[in-house]
Short mmCIF file of C-alpha atoms and ligand atoms in Angstrom, two decimals:
data_model
loop_
_atom_site.label_atom_id
_atom_site.label_comp_id
_atom_site.label_asym_id
_atom_site.label_seq_id
_atom_site.Cartn_x
_atom_site.Cartn_y
_atom_site.Cartn_z
CA MET A 817 -20.08 -26.92 -68.53
CA ASN A 818 -20.76 -23.20 -68.72
CA LYS A 819 -21.97 -23.42 -65.31
CA ARG A 820 -19.91 -24.75 -63.52
CA ILE A 821 -17.27 -22.67 -65.25
CA LEU A 822 -19.48 -19.43 -63.73
CA LEU A 823 -19.39 -21.57 -59.96
CA ILE A 824 -15.74 -22.01 -60.63
CA GLN A 825 -15.11 -18.30 -60.84
CA ALA A 826 -17.57 -16.61 -58.73
CA LEU A 827 -15.61 -19.35 -55.86
CA LEU A 828 -12.97 -17.63 -56.53
CA VAL A 829 -14.04 -14.62 -56.64
CA SER A 830 -15.26 -15.17 -53.64
CA LEU A 831 -11.62 -16.35 -52.09
CA LEU A 832 -10.04 -13.66 -53.39
CA LEU A 833 -12.52 -10.90 -52.47
CA PHE A 834 -12.30 -12.51 -48.92
CA SER A 835 -8.44 -13.11 -48.67
CA CYS A 836 -8.16 -9.55 -48.93
CA LYS A 837 -10.70 -9.09 -46.55
CA LYS A 838 -10.16 -5.20 -45.53
CA PRO A 839 -9.88 -4.42 -42.19
CA THR A 840 -12.32 -2.39 -40.50
CA PRO A 841 -11.50 1.44 -39.83
CA LYS A 842 -11.86 1.45 -36.15
CA ASP A 843 -10.63 4.91 -34.02
CA LEU A 844 -9.28 4.04 -30.88
CA ALA A 845 -9.44 6.41 -29.00
CA LYS A 846 -13.11 6.09 -29.63
CA GLU A 847 -13.09 3.51 -26.97
CA ASN A 848 -14.17 4.39 -23.16
CA LEU A 849 -11.30 2.56 -21.62
CA ILE A 850 -12.32 2.25 -17.93
CA PRO A 851 -9.27 3.11 -15.74
CA GLN A 852 -8.19 5.09 -18.58
CA PRO A 853 -5.27 4.95 -19.80
CA ASP A 854 -1.93 6.76 -19.12
CA SER A 855 -1.78 6.90 -23.32
CA LEU A 856 -3.65 6.43 -26.09
CA ALA A 857 -2.18 7.11 -30.37
CA ALA A 858 -4.86 5.87 -33.04
CA THR A 859 -3.73 4.50 -35.92
CA ASP A 860 -7.08 3.87 -37.88
CA SER A 861 -7.41 0.94 -37.91
CA SER A 862 -8.58 -2.50 -36.46
CA PHE A 863 -7.26 -6.26 -35.97
CA ASP A 864 -9.39 -8.75 -36.45
CA TRP A 865 -9.28 -11.38 -33.59
CA THR A 866 -11.37 -15.29 -35.91
CA ALA A 867 -10.94 -18.76 -35.04
CA LYS A 868 -7.91 -19.38 -36.83
CA THR A 869 -6.05 -16.75 -34.45
CA LYS A 870 -2.96 -17.84 -31.91
CA ILE A 871 -2.06 -16.48 -28.96
CA TYR A 872 1.63 -17.15 -28.45
CA VAL A 873 3.99 -16.54 -25.68
CA GLN A 874 8.09 -16.85 -25.61
CA GLU A 875 9.18 -20.22 -24.91
CA LYS A 876 9.94 -20.38 -20.39
CA GLN A 877 7.73 -18.10 -19.74
CA GLU A 878 6.05 -19.55 -17.27
CA GLY A 879 3.77 -15.85 -16.08
CA SER A 880 2.96 -15.06 -19.56
CA GLN A 881 1.84 -18.96 -20.45
CA GLN A 882 -0.69 -18.52 -17.52
CA VAL A 883 -2.44 -15.20 -18.63
CA ALA A 884 -3.00 -16.42 -21.80
CA ASN A 885 -4.78 -19.22 -20.92
CA TYR A 886 -6.56 -16.79 -18.80
CA LEU A 887 -7.26 -14.95 -22.11
CA ALA A 888 -8.12 -18.02 -24.39
CA LYS A 889 -10.49 -18.79 -21.81
CA LEU A 890 -12.59 -15.46 -21.22
CA ILE A 891 -13.11 -15.13 -24.73
CA ALA A 892 -13.58 -18.76 -25.52
CA PRO A 893 -17.94 -18.97 -24.44
CA SER A 894 -19.42 -16.14 -26.78
CA THR A 895 -16.44 -16.71 -29.32
CA GLY A 896 -16.85 -19.84 -29.90
CA PHE A 897 -13.19 -20.42 -29.93
CA THR A 898 -10.92 -22.29 -28.14
CA PRO A 899 -7.55 -20.44 -29.18
CA GLU A 900 -4.13 -22.49 -29.20
CA VAL A 901 -1.47 -21.04 -26.84
CA LYS A 902 2.07 -21.48 -28.60
CA ARG A 903 4.92 -21.40 -27.21
CA VAL A 904 7.50 -19.91 -29.87
CA THR A 905 10.99 -18.14 -30.07
CA ASN A 906 9.72 -14.77 -31.23
CA PRO A 907 5.78 -14.14 -30.71
CA ALA A 908 5.95 -10.41 -32.00
CA ASP A 909 7.03 -11.95 -34.95
CA LYS A 910 3.71 -13.85 -35.65
CA LYS A 911 0.79 -12.90 -37.35
CA GLY A 912 -1.90 -13.15 -34.03
CA ILE A 913 -2.28 -11.95 -30.29
CA ALA A 914 1.50 -12.10 -28.42
CA LEU A 915 1.97 -11.48 -25.05
CA ILE A 916 4.95 -11.37 -24.21
CA LEU A 917 7.73 -11.06 -20.54
CA SER A 918 10.14 -8.38 -21.53
CA ASP A 919 13.09 -6.15 -20.08
CA ASP A 920 12.50 -3.48 -22.72
CA THR A 921 8.89 -2.10 -22.32
CA ILE A 922 6.97 0.01 -19.88
CA SER A 923 8.56 -0.34 -16.05
CA GLY A 924 6.53 -1.19 -13.54
CA ASP A 925 4.76 -4.46 -12.12
CA GLU A 926 1.90 -3.93 -13.64
CA ALA A 927 2.50 -1.12 -16.27
CA TYR A 928 2.12 -2.84 -20.03
CA THR A 929 2.92 -1.65 -23.96
CA LEU A 930 -0.33 -2.74 -26.14
CA LYS A 931 0.52 -2.36 -30.12
CA ILE A 932 -2.13 -3.74 -31.74
CA THR A 933 -2.09 -3.35 -36.24
CA GLU A 934 -4.27 -5.22 -38.46
CA LYS A 935 -1.82 -8.22 -38.48
CA ARG A 936 -1.32 -8.38 -34.54
CA VAL A 937 -2.33 -7.95 -31.04
CA VAL A 938 1.17 -7.84 -28.57
CA LEU A 939 0.83 -6.83 -25.28
CA GLU A 940 4.33 -6.46 -23.26
CA ALA A 941 4.91 -6.38 -19.51
CA HIS A 942 7.75 -6.83 -17.15
CA GLN A 943 5.46 -8.85 -15.85
CA PRO A 944 2.46 -11.52 -15.60
CA ALA A 945 0.48 -8.57 -13.63
CA GLY A 946 1.45 -5.91 -16.82
CA LEU A 947 0.23 -8.70 -18.72
CA PHE A 948 -3.14 -9.45 -16.68
CA ARG A 949 -3.69 -5.88 -16.03
CA GLY A 950 -3.08 -5.51 -20.29
CA VAL A 951 -5.72 -7.80 -20.76
CA GLN A 952 -8.36 -6.47 -19.36
CA THR A 953 -7.88 -3.58 -21.80
CA ILE A 954 -7.92 -5.99 -24.74
CA ARG A 955 -11.10 -7.12 -22.77
CA GLN A 956 -12.58 -3.51 -23.02
CA LEU A 957 -11.96 -2.87 -26.68
CA LEU A 958 -13.52 -6.36 -27.92
CA PRO A 959 -17.38 -6.26 -28.51
CA ALA A 960 -19.60 -5.54 -25.35
CA LYS A 961 -21.26 -9.14 -26.16
CA ILE A 962 -17.38 -11.18 -25.35
CA GLU A 963 -18.67 -10.55 -21.78
CA LEU A 964 -21.66 -13.51 -23.02
CA ASP A 965 -21.59 -16.37 -21.64
CA SER A 966 -22.96 -18.02 -25.01
CA LEU A 967 -21.71 -18.18 -28.46
CA GLN A 968 -22.35 -14.50 -30.73
CA THR A 969 -21.49 -14.36 -34.00
CA GLY A 970 -18.31 -11.81 -34.53
CA PRO A 971 -16.48 -10.09 -35.82
CA TRP A 972 -14.11 -9.52 -33.21
CA GLU A 973 -12.68 -6.34 -34.21
CA LEU A 974 -9.81 -4.41 -32.02
CA ALA A 975 -8.76 -0.69 -32.97
CA SER A 976 -5.29 -0.19 -33.71
CA GLY A 977 -2.98 1.81 -32.27
CA ILE A 978 -0.45 2.17 -28.86
CA ILE A 979 -1.58 2.11 -25.28
CA LYS A 980 1.22 2.65 -22.70
CA ASP A 981 -0.29 2.58 -19.08
CA SER A 982 0.78 1.73 -15.39
CA PRO A 983 -1.05 2.73 -12.61
CA ASN A 984 -0.80 5.30 -10.79
CA TYR A 985 -1.07 3.83 -7.06
CA GLN A 986 0.57 0.53 -6.40
CA TYR A 987 -2.31 -0.15 -4.17
CA ARG A 988 -5.68 -0.56 -5.65
CA GLY A 989 -8.48 -2.05 -3.60
CA ALA A 990 -12.37 -3.21 -2.42
CA MET A 991 -13.52 -4.90 1.55
CA LEU A 992 -16.45 -6.83 1.41
CA ASP A 993 -18.07 -7.44 4.64
CA VAL A 994 -18.48 -11.62 4.94
CA ALA A 995 -19.26 -11.08 9.32
CA ARG A 996 -22.34 -8.70 8.72
CA HIS A 997 -24.19 -11.32 6.17
CA PHE A 998 -22.04 -13.79 4.70
CA PHE A 999 -21.59 -15.10 2.15
CA GLY A 1000 -20.10 -18.27 0.50
CA VAL A 1001 -17.41 -18.99 -2.16
CA GLU A 1002 -18.73 -18.57 -5.93
CA ASP A 1003 -20.25 -14.89 -4.43
CA VAL A 1004 -16.06 -14.23 -3.60
CA LYS A 1005 -15.80 -15.03 -7.00
CA ARG A 1006 -17.99 -13.05 -8.62
CA PHE A 1007 -17.07 -10.10 -6.29
CA ILE A 1008 -12.89 -10.40 -7.57
CA ASP A 1009 -14.20 -11.14 -10.99
CA LEU A 1010 -15.55 -8.08 -10.98
CA ILE A 1011 -13.06 -5.86 -9.40
CA ALA A 1012 -10.31 -7.43 -11.74
CA ALA A 1013 -12.43 -6.34 -14.88
CA TYR A 1014 -11.02 -2.63 -13.85
CA LYS A 1015 -7.82 -3.71 -12.62
CA MET A 1016 -7.76 -3.79 -9.48
CA ASN A 1017 -5.80 -5.78 -6.83
CA VAL A 1018 -6.75 -5.77 -3.22
CA LEU A 1019 -9.38 -7.57 -1.99
CA HIS A 1020 -9.77 -6.94 1.42
CA LEU A 1021 -12.18 -9.51 3.60
CA HIS A 1022 -13.94 -8.43 6.68
CA LEU A 1023 -14.17 -12.36 8.16
CA THR A 1024 -14.64 -11.18 11.76
CA ASP A 1025 -17.57 -9.15 13.72
CA ASP A 1026 -20.18 -8.54 16.34
CA GLN A 1027 -22.50 -10.87 13.83
CA GLY A 1028 -20.42 -13.29 13.33
CA TRP A 1029 -16.84 -15.48 12.57
CA ARG A 1030 -16.25 -16.72 9.18
CA ILE A 1031 -12.88 -17.69 8.94
CA GLU A 1032 -12.12 -21.42 9.73
CA ILE A 1033 -8.76 -21.37 12.60
CA LYS A 1034 -8.62 -25.06 13.57
CA SER A 1035 -7.14 -24.43 17.20
CA TRP A 1036 -9.92 -22.56 18.57
CA PRO A 1037 -13.34 -24.70 16.17
CA ASN A 1038 -16.08 -22.97 18.33
CA LEU A 1039 -14.80 -19.75 16.30
CA THR A 1040 -16.36 -20.49 13.73
CA THR A 1041 -18.94 -23.72 14.73
CA HIS A 1042 -20.16 -21.29 17.35
CA GLY A 1043 -19.80 -17.76 16.55
CA GLY A 1044 -20.49 -18.04 12.82
CA SER A 1045 -24.17 -19.55 13.22
CA THR A 1046 -25.89 -16.87 12.67
CA GLN A 1047 -25.33 -13.47 10.65
CA VAL A 1048 -27.79 -10.36 10.87
CA GLY A 1049 -31.10 -10.66 11.70
CA GLY A 1050 -30.69 -13.49 12.76
CA GLU A 1051 -30.16 -16.57 9.86
CA LYS A 1052 -28.39 -18.84 9.16
CA GLY A 1053 -24.45 -17.87 8.83
CA GLY A 1054 -22.02 -19.54 7.97
CA PHE A 1055 -18.05 -19.61 7.49
CA TYR A 1056 -14.61 -20.73 5.38
CA THR A 1057 -13.46 -23.62 5.85
CA GLN A 1058 -9.94 -22.95 5.32
CA ASN A 1059 -9.47 -25.60 2.40
CA GLN A 1060 -12.35 -22.73 1.22
CA TYR A 1061 -10.40 -19.78 1.95
CA SER A 1062 -7.52 -21.23 0.10
CA GLU A 1063 -9.35 -21.51 -2.57
CA ILE A 1064 -10.66 -18.06 -3.22
CA VAL A 1065 -7.12 -16.92 -2.33
CA ASN A 1066 -5.79 -18.70 -5.13
CA TYR A 1067 -8.84 -17.77 -7.60
CA ALA A 1068 -7.42 -14.21 -6.67
CA GLN A 1069 -3.83 -14.39 -7.77
CA GLU A 1070 -4.66 -15.83 -10.40
CA ARG A 1071 -5.77 -12.35 -11.32
CA PHE A 1072 -3.10 -10.96 -9.50
CA ILE A 1073 -5.57 -9.92 -6.82
CA THR A 1074 -3.59 -9.89 -3.10
CA VAL A 1075 -6.48 -10.99 -0.29
CA ILE A 1076 -6.22 -9.13 2.87
CA PRO A 1077 -7.87 -11.27 5.70
CA GLU A 1078 -8.98 -8.91 9.13
CA ILE A 1079 -9.46 -9.91 11.73
CA ASP A 1080 -11.04 -7.30 13.51
CA MET A 1081 -9.74 -6.88 18.23
CA PRO A 1082 -11.03 -5.59 20.14
CA GLY A 1083 -14.36 -4.44 19.59
CA HIS A 1084 -15.95 -6.07 16.82
CA THR A 1085 -15.64 -9.03 19.15
CA ASN A 1086 -18.62 -10.18 20.17
CA ALA A 1087 -18.90 -13.64 17.55
CA ALA A 1088 -15.65 -14.70 19.32
CA LEU A 1089 -16.70 -13.75 23.06
CA ALA A 1090 -19.96 -15.52 22.59
CA SER A 1091 -18.07 -18.98 21.46
CA TYR A 1092 -15.05 -18.82 24.44
CA ALA A 1093 -15.95 -17.43 28.22
CA CYS A 1094 -12.09 -17.81 28.28
CA LEU A 1095 -11.84 -14.29 26.13
CA ASN A 1096 -14.14 -12.39 28.47
CA ALA A 1097 -13.49 -11.07 31.45
CA ASN A 1098 -15.85 -11.99 33.69
CA ASN A 1099 -15.71 -15.35 32.41
CA LYS A 1100 -18.74 -15.11 30.49
CA VAL A 1101 -19.86 -16.06 26.90
CA THR A 1102 -22.07 -14.48 25.61
CA GLU A 1103 -25.21 -14.15 23.44
CA LEU A 1104 -25.14 -14.89 19.68
CA TYR A 1105 -25.48 -11.07 18.73
CA THR A 1106 -28.15 -10.04 15.59
CA GLY A 1107 -28.47 -6.47 15.39
CA THR A 1108 -26.63 -3.19 13.77
CA LYS A 1109 -25.28 -1.48 16.85
CA VAL A 1110 -21.04 -1.17 16.50
CA GLY A 1111 -18.78 -0.57 20.02
CA PHE A 1112 -20.35 -2.49 22.34
CA SER A 1113 -17.40 -5.32 22.66
CA THR A 1114 -13.68 -5.99 23.93
CA LEU A 1115 -11.60 -8.61 24.65
CA ASP A 1116 -10.05 -8.55 27.43
CA THR A 1117 -6.78 -7.35 26.87
CA ASP A 1118 -5.32 -8.02 30.54
CA LYS A 1119 -5.38 -11.64 29.81
CA GLU A 1120 -2.51 -13.67 28.78
CA ILE A 1121 -4.97 -15.44 27.48
CA THR A 1122 -6.12 -13.01 24.75
CA TYR A 1123 -2.78 -13.25 22.97
CA LYS A 1124 -1.93 -16.60 23.57
CA PHE A 1125 -5.96 -16.66 20.80
CA ILE A 1126 -4.22 -13.56 18.56
CA ASP A 1127 -1.37 -15.62 18.20
CA ASP A 1128 -3.48 -18.87 17.32
CA VAL A 1129 -4.86 -17.28 14.96
CA ILE A 1130 -2.70 -14.67 13.19
CA GLY A 1131 -0.74 -17.90 13.21
CA GLU A 1132 -3.35 -19.41 11.26
CA LEU A 1133 -4.60 -16.57 9.43
CA ALA A 1134 -0.29 -16.01 8.16
CA ALA A 1135 0.12 -19.78 6.62
CA LEU A 1136 -3.20 -19.12 4.67
CA THR A 1137 -1.76 -15.72 3.29
CA PRO A 1138 0.59 -15.63 0.29
CA GLY A 1139 -0.11 -11.38 0.63
CA GLU A 1140 2.42 -9.60 3.07
CA TYR A 1141 -0.56 -7.71 5.29
CA ILE A 1142 -2.28 -9.02 7.89
CA HIS A 1143 -5.31 -6.85 8.90
CA ILE A 1144 -6.37 -6.23 12.51
CA GLY A 1145 -9.14 -3.66 12.31
CA GLY A 1146 -9.10 -2.06 15.78
CA ASP A 1147 -12.02 0.81 14.53
CA GLU A 1148 -13.99 1.71 16.69
CA SER A 1149 -12.91 -0.32 20.32
CA ASN A 1150 -15.60 2.28 22.03
CA ALA A 1151 -15.68 -0.62 24.98
CA THR A 1152 -11.30 -1.21 25.97
CA LYS A 1153 -10.21 1.58 28.45
CA LYS A 1154 -7.70 3.88 26.28
CA LYS A 1155 -4.46 2.95 27.26
CA ASP A 1156 -5.38 -0.43 27.37
CA TYR A 1157 -6.26 -0.27 23.69
CA ILE A 1158 -3.20 1.30 22.90
CA SER A 1159 -0.82 -1.91 24.67
CA PHE A 1160 -2.86 -3.43 23.47
CA VAL A 1161 -2.43 -3.16 19.62
CA ASN A 1162 1.44 -2.57 20.56
CA ARG A 1163 1.42 -6.07 21.14
CA VAL A 1164 -1.22 -7.68 18.71
CA GLN A 1165 1.52 -5.69 15.67
CA LYS A 1166 4.34 -7.72 16.89
CA ILE A 1167 2.48 -10.79 16.83
CA VAL A 1168 1.96 -10.12 13.54
CA SER A 1169 5.50 -9.20 12.32
CA ARG A 1170 6.42 -12.87 14.32
CA HIS A 1171 4.40 -14.52 11.73
CA LYS A 1172 6.30 -12.45 8.87
CA LYS A 1173 3.39 -9.95 7.93
CA LYS A 1174 2.93 -6.49 8.17
CA MET A 1175 0.16 -5.25 9.93
CA ILE A 1176 -2.86 -3.00 9.29
CA GLY A 1177 -5.40 -1.44 10.79
CA TRP A 1178 -7.93 1.72 10.49
CA ALA A 1179 -6.97 4.20 10.90
CA ASP A 1180 -7.55 4.40 14.83
CA VAL A 1181 -4.71 2.30 16.16
CA ALA A 1182 -2.08 5.27 14.98
CA ALA A 1183 -3.07 6.19 18.75
CA ALA A 1184 -0.33 3.32 19.30
CA GLU A 1185 3.26 2.66 18.53
CA LEU A 1186 3.17 2.01 14.46
CA GLU A 1187 5.94 0.57 13.19
CA GLU A 1188 6.94 2.14 9.72
CA ASN A 1189 6.18 -0.56 7.76
CA SER A 1190 2.36 -0.84 9.19
CA LEU A 1191 -0.14 0.47 7.23
CA ALA A 1192 -3.61 2.39 8.32
CA GLN A 1193 -6.49 2.68 6.92
CA PHE A 1194 -8.05 5.72 6.09
CA TRP A 1195 -12.16 6.04 6.50
CA GLN A 1196 -13.66 8.96 9.09
CA THR A 1197 -14.27 11.93 7.54
CA LYS A 1198 -11.99 13.42 9.81
CA PRO A 1199 -8.20 13.80 9.02
CA ASP A 1200 -6.85 13.07 12.80
CA ASN A 1201 -6.23 9.53 13.34
CA ALA A 1202 -4.79 9.37 9.87
CA ILE A 1203 -2.19 12.20 10.32
CA LYS A 1204 -1.27 10.59 13.65
CA ALA A 1205 0.02 7.69 11.31
CA VAL A 1206 1.83 9.95 8.95
CA ASN A 1207 3.72 11.99 11.72
CA GLN A 1208 4.73 8.24 12.68
CA ASN A 1209 5.75 7.43 8.85
CA VAL A 1210 3.67 4.71 8.11
CA LYS A 1211 1.44 5.19 4.69
CA ILE A 1212 -2.42 5.63 4.44
CA ILE A 1213 -4.98 3.66 2.95
CA MET A 1214 -7.52 6.28 1.67
CA SER A 1215 -10.82 5.07 2.10
CA PRO A 1216 -12.54 8.11 3.44
CA ALA A 1217 -16.42 7.33 3.65
CA ASN A 1218 -17.42 9.97 3.07
CA ARG A 1219 -16.95 9.43 -0.50
CA ALA A 1220 -15.35 5.74 -0.76
CA TYR A 1221 -17.78 3.98 1.95
CA LEU A 1222 -19.82 1.49 -0.78
CA ASP A 1223 -22.33 0.73 1.31
CA MET A 1224 -22.74 4.51 1.64
CA GLN A 1225 -27.13 4.74 0.39
CA TYR A 1226 -26.35 6.99 -3.91
CA ASP A 1227 -29.71 9.05 -2.10
CA SER A 1228 -32.68 9.26 0.13
CA ILE A 1229 -34.31 7.24 -1.74
CA CYS A 1230 -32.05 4.46 -2.22
CA PRO A 1231 -33.32 0.66 -0.54
CA LEU A 1232 -30.15 -0.28 0.63
CA GLY A 1233 -27.10 1.03 2.42
CA LEU A 1234 -26.84 3.39 5.39
CA HIS A 1235 -26.32 6.79 5.49
CA TRP A 1236 -24.45 7.98 8.47
CA ALA A 1237 -21.25 9.97 5.87
CA GLY A 1238 -24.06 10.87 3.45
CA TYR A 1239 -25.38 10.31 0.49
CA VAL A 1240 -22.59 9.44 -2.07
CA ASP A 1241 -23.78 9.20 -5.49
CA VAL A 1242 -21.55 8.26 -8.39
CA LYS A 1243 -20.82 12.03 -9.04
CA LYS A 1244 -19.29 12.12 -5.39
CA ALA A 1245 -18.15 9.12 -4.91
CA TYR A 1246 -15.56 9.74 -8.47
CA GLY A 1247 -15.45 13.19 -8.22
CA TRP A 1248 -12.91 13.68 -5.66
CA SER A 1249 -8.27 13.17 -5.99
CA ILE A 1250 -6.97 10.72 -2.92
CA GLU A 1251 -3.74 12.62 -2.71
CA ASN A 1252 -5.98 16.17 -1.99
CA PHE A 1253 -8.64 14.70 0.49
CA ALA A 1254 -6.70 15.83 3.94
CA LYS A 1255 -4.78 18.45 4.58
CA GLY A 1256 -1.68 16.84 5.30
CA ILE A 1257 -1.84 13.55 3.59
CA SER A 1258 0.08 13.96 0.37
CA LYS A 1259 0.83 11.31 -1.64
CA GLU A 1260 3.95 10.30 -0.42
CA ASN A 1261 1.65 9.44 2.18
CA ILE A 1262 -0.58 7.04 0.86
CA VAL A 1263 0.01 3.65 -1.08
CA GLY A 1264 -4.44 3.93 -2.42
CA ILE A 1265 -7.43 3.67 -2.46
CA GLU A 1266 -9.99 0.93 -0.78
CA ALA A 1267 -13.84 1.13 -1.00
CA PRO A 1268 -15.30 -1.57 1.86
CA LEU A 1269 -18.31 -2.97 1.65
CA TRP A 1270 -19.43 -3.57 4.59
CA GLY A 1271 -22.81 -6.19 5.03
CA GLU A 1272 -25.26 -4.21 7.14
CA THR A 1273 -27.69 -4.37 4.58
CA ILE A 1274 -27.18 -6.53 1.99
CA GLU A 1275 -28.00 -10.84 1.68
CA THR A 1276 -27.69 -11.05 -1.60
CA MET A 1277 -25.02 -11.12 -4.57
CA ASP A 1278 -27.83 -8.49 -6.08
CA ASP A 1279 -27.83 -6.53 -3.83
CA ILE A 1280 -23.85 -6.32 -3.51
CA GLU A 1281 -23.97 -5.28 -7.31
CA TYR A 1282 -26.47 -2.99 -6.82
CA LEU A 1283 -24.44 -0.74 -3.85
CA VAL A 1284 -21.13 -1.31 -6.15
CA PHE A 1285 -22.10 -0.15 -9.86
CA PRO A 1286 -21.42 1.46 -11.27
CA ARG A 1287 -19.56 3.45 -8.48
CA LEU A 1288 -16.33 1.07 -8.18
CA PRO A 1289 -15.00 1.53 -11.50
CA GLY A 1290 -14.73 5.13 -10.50
CA TYR A 1291 -12.82 4.53 -7.43
CA ALA A 1292 -10.73 1.97 -9.88
CA GLU A 1293 -9.47 5.00 -12.09
CA LEU A 1294 -8.96 7.25 -9.28
CA GLY A 1295 -6.39 4.62 -7.95
CA TRP A 1296 -5.29 3.41 -11.29
CA SER A 1297 -5.03 6.52 -13.65
CA LYS A 1298 -3.42 10.26 -13.00
CA ASN A 1299 -4.97 12.89 -12.35
CA THR A 1300 -3.92 14.84 -15.05
CA ASN A 1301 -7.18 12.47 -16.87
CA LYS A 1302 -9.73 12.83 -14.38
CA SER A 1303 -13.45 14.76 -15.43
CA TRP A 1304 -16.65 13.86 -14.42
CA GLU A 1305 -17.83 15.68 -17.21
CA GLU A 1306 -15.38 12.88 -19.90
CA TYR A 1307 -16.27 10.14 -17.21
CA LYS A 1308 -19.76 9.90 -16.99
CA ILE A 1309 -19.81 9.23 -20.67
CA ARG A 1310 -17.56 6.82 -20.54
CA LEU A 1311 -19.43 4.74 -17.89
CA GLY A 1312 -22.15 5.55 -19.32
CA LYS A 1313 -20.94 3.61 -22.44
CA GLN A 1314 -20.55 0.61 -20.40
CA LYS A 1315 -24.26 0.30 -20.11
CA GLU A 1316 -24.28 -2.92 -22.94
CA ARG A 1317 -21.28 -4.39 -21.22
CA PHE A 1318 -23.16 -3.99 -17.33
CA GLY A 1319 -26.14 -5.87 -19.00
CA TYR A 1320 -23.48 -8.88 -20.46
CA MET A 1321 -22.04 -9.32 -17.70
CA ASN A 1322 -25.14 -9.64 -16.05
CA ILE A 1323 -24.40 -6.91 -13.11
CA ASN A 1324 -27.40 -5.38 -11.10
CA TYR A 1325 -26.13 -2.09 -11.22
CA TYR A 1326 -28.42 1.06 -10.20
CA GLN A 1327 -28.85 3.03 -13.05
CA SER A 1328 -27.98 6.08 -11.19
CA PRO A 1329 -29.79 9.61 -13.32
CA LEU A 1330 -26.36 11.28 -13.38
CA ILE A 1331 -24.48 8.97 -16.04
CA PRO A 1332 -26.08 9.31 -19.84
CA TRP A 1333 -26.86 5.17 -20.13
CA ALA A 1334 -25.83 4.15 -24.10
CA ASN A 1335 -26.24 1.62 -26.02
CA ARG A 1336 -23.30 1.64 -28.26
CA GLY A 1337 -24.39 -0.51 -30.75
CA ASN A 1338 -26.80 -2.61 -32.23
CA GLU A 1339 -24.95 -5.88 -32.00
CA LYS A 1340 -28.52 -8.20 -31.51
CA ILE A 1341 -27.90 -10.13 -28.47
CA ILE A 1342 -28.93 -14.11 -29.12
CA GLN A 1343 -29.55 -15.39 -26.25
CA GLN A 1344 -29.55 -13.25 -23.01
CA LYS A 1345 -27.23 -15.06 -20.15
CA GLU A 1346 -29.24 -16.79 -17.21
CA LYS A 1347 -29.75 -14.36 -14.32
CA LYS A 1348 -28.61 -16.53 -11.40
C1 TNX B 2229 -18.27 2.25 10.36
S1 TNX B 2229 -15.94 1.90 9.13
C2 TNX B 2229 -17.02 0.61 10.74
C3 TNX B 2229 -18.56 -0.28 10.39
C4 TNX B 2229 -19.74 -0.25 10.07
C5 TNX B 2229 -19.54 0.98 9.16
C6 TNX B 2229 -20.82 1.32 8.19
C7 TNX B 2229 -15.19 0.80 10.22
C8 TNX B 2229 -14.17 0.99 10.29
N1 TNX B 2229 -15.95 0.20 11.62
O1 TNX B 2229 -18.26 -1.40 11.59
O2 TNX B 2229 -19.80 -1.50 9.08
O3 TNX B 2229 -19.02 2.03 9.78
O4 TNX B 2229 -21.09 1.97 7.64
#
């Protein structure tokens, strides 16, 4: 009898204790967010995400429902929670997590406000894209092991406070060259997930080059069956069917990332020239090419069939492209006469417009007469071409090779990559300013930043990750965060603290000696994610 009373008493006490469990004090200012948000105010408490926590969205807000589902799915494997997403009239009044589209919050498509108290997490944005970027902040505020695919023990606490955040530049992207070496749909999806985690919003796919044509064009089938059959080094290549390509585009769109497809021309076209004799000046197909030289191929810019070909290709691609841009390359056309190059670009620009898209070209295209809504991509280390574009009132995407090329080696012993633009260590990759890089190209001329990964030396997803990480978070921050927030000394510490997260995300990153790599806690990994 006595024993029973004691047991009941003990139960009651523990119940009482449990229900009054004090939230753990946590300092939001000590969290290591990349990119750094605009403003952050800590309130020294925390929100505990438990199995009971629900995600609330406003009734009739389809966009927030989609992001809520993404968040629920993101945290499910490691927490074991399957949070219910509920539509209610006033999500902000509920205890739990609220995702709200509202006009009363900080403006801008990707801006968001995140308010965390002991009772609730309220994420507000004008647009679903803003909610999605805010969800990436929530993700980084959760313990790093949230990234694991296997069940972990909590607690899953978020430091309390208020974050107000918006991007500095509207265009923040990475490029993947799938032409030199082909990468399949699953690899591209992983690449998308990795850039999405750092709030990037553009994936530029370099789909064609001398070594391979990677996108199915139904009206010119030989481009892929023959032109896509090989790659650098001579191994089997590959290509995306239009359905597979759409799958990539949709996957990116669900992460509020725009895919910009590139068909490189008139140079870098050997794969097409090897597939169709009529595109060549001498009406003979070329041999497939598996080396890494550049600047030797050109479409015949005098033939009408060339423009019919381009019209067909751009037409099919435009139909697969919800984004507003198509990239036409235009770089290193050393085998094309200057005057032919100029008339070619002028004509191709019109073809792109006719298909209701805007043109992007590598800044070399500024030799032609650019329309004001075209964009030029700065890549050379000298700004001359980009300045020609600026003089035509054309905006610039900043990708200077000696700072922003993901295929430049970190140093002389780096096993992957090239170094024609120099070595780009992690500090060099981060330590520059987009708007001060080149005299004559200032903030109002620039849409943003893109870090291109050329594919001559990379064959596997591990190779991709080795060159991309840890430089990519830095490019993401250069594009997102305001200038006043940027300092290498401070950034390298934040980056070092991503170590655990990189590990749990199974990223094959380069352990640069410039970074003070640090473990944040003693969180035990119950089961490491399996290496692909
Ligand atoms: C130059 S950058 C190229 C690419 C190469 C790259 C290697 C540019 C517009 N063209 O064809 O892959 O260098 O770094």
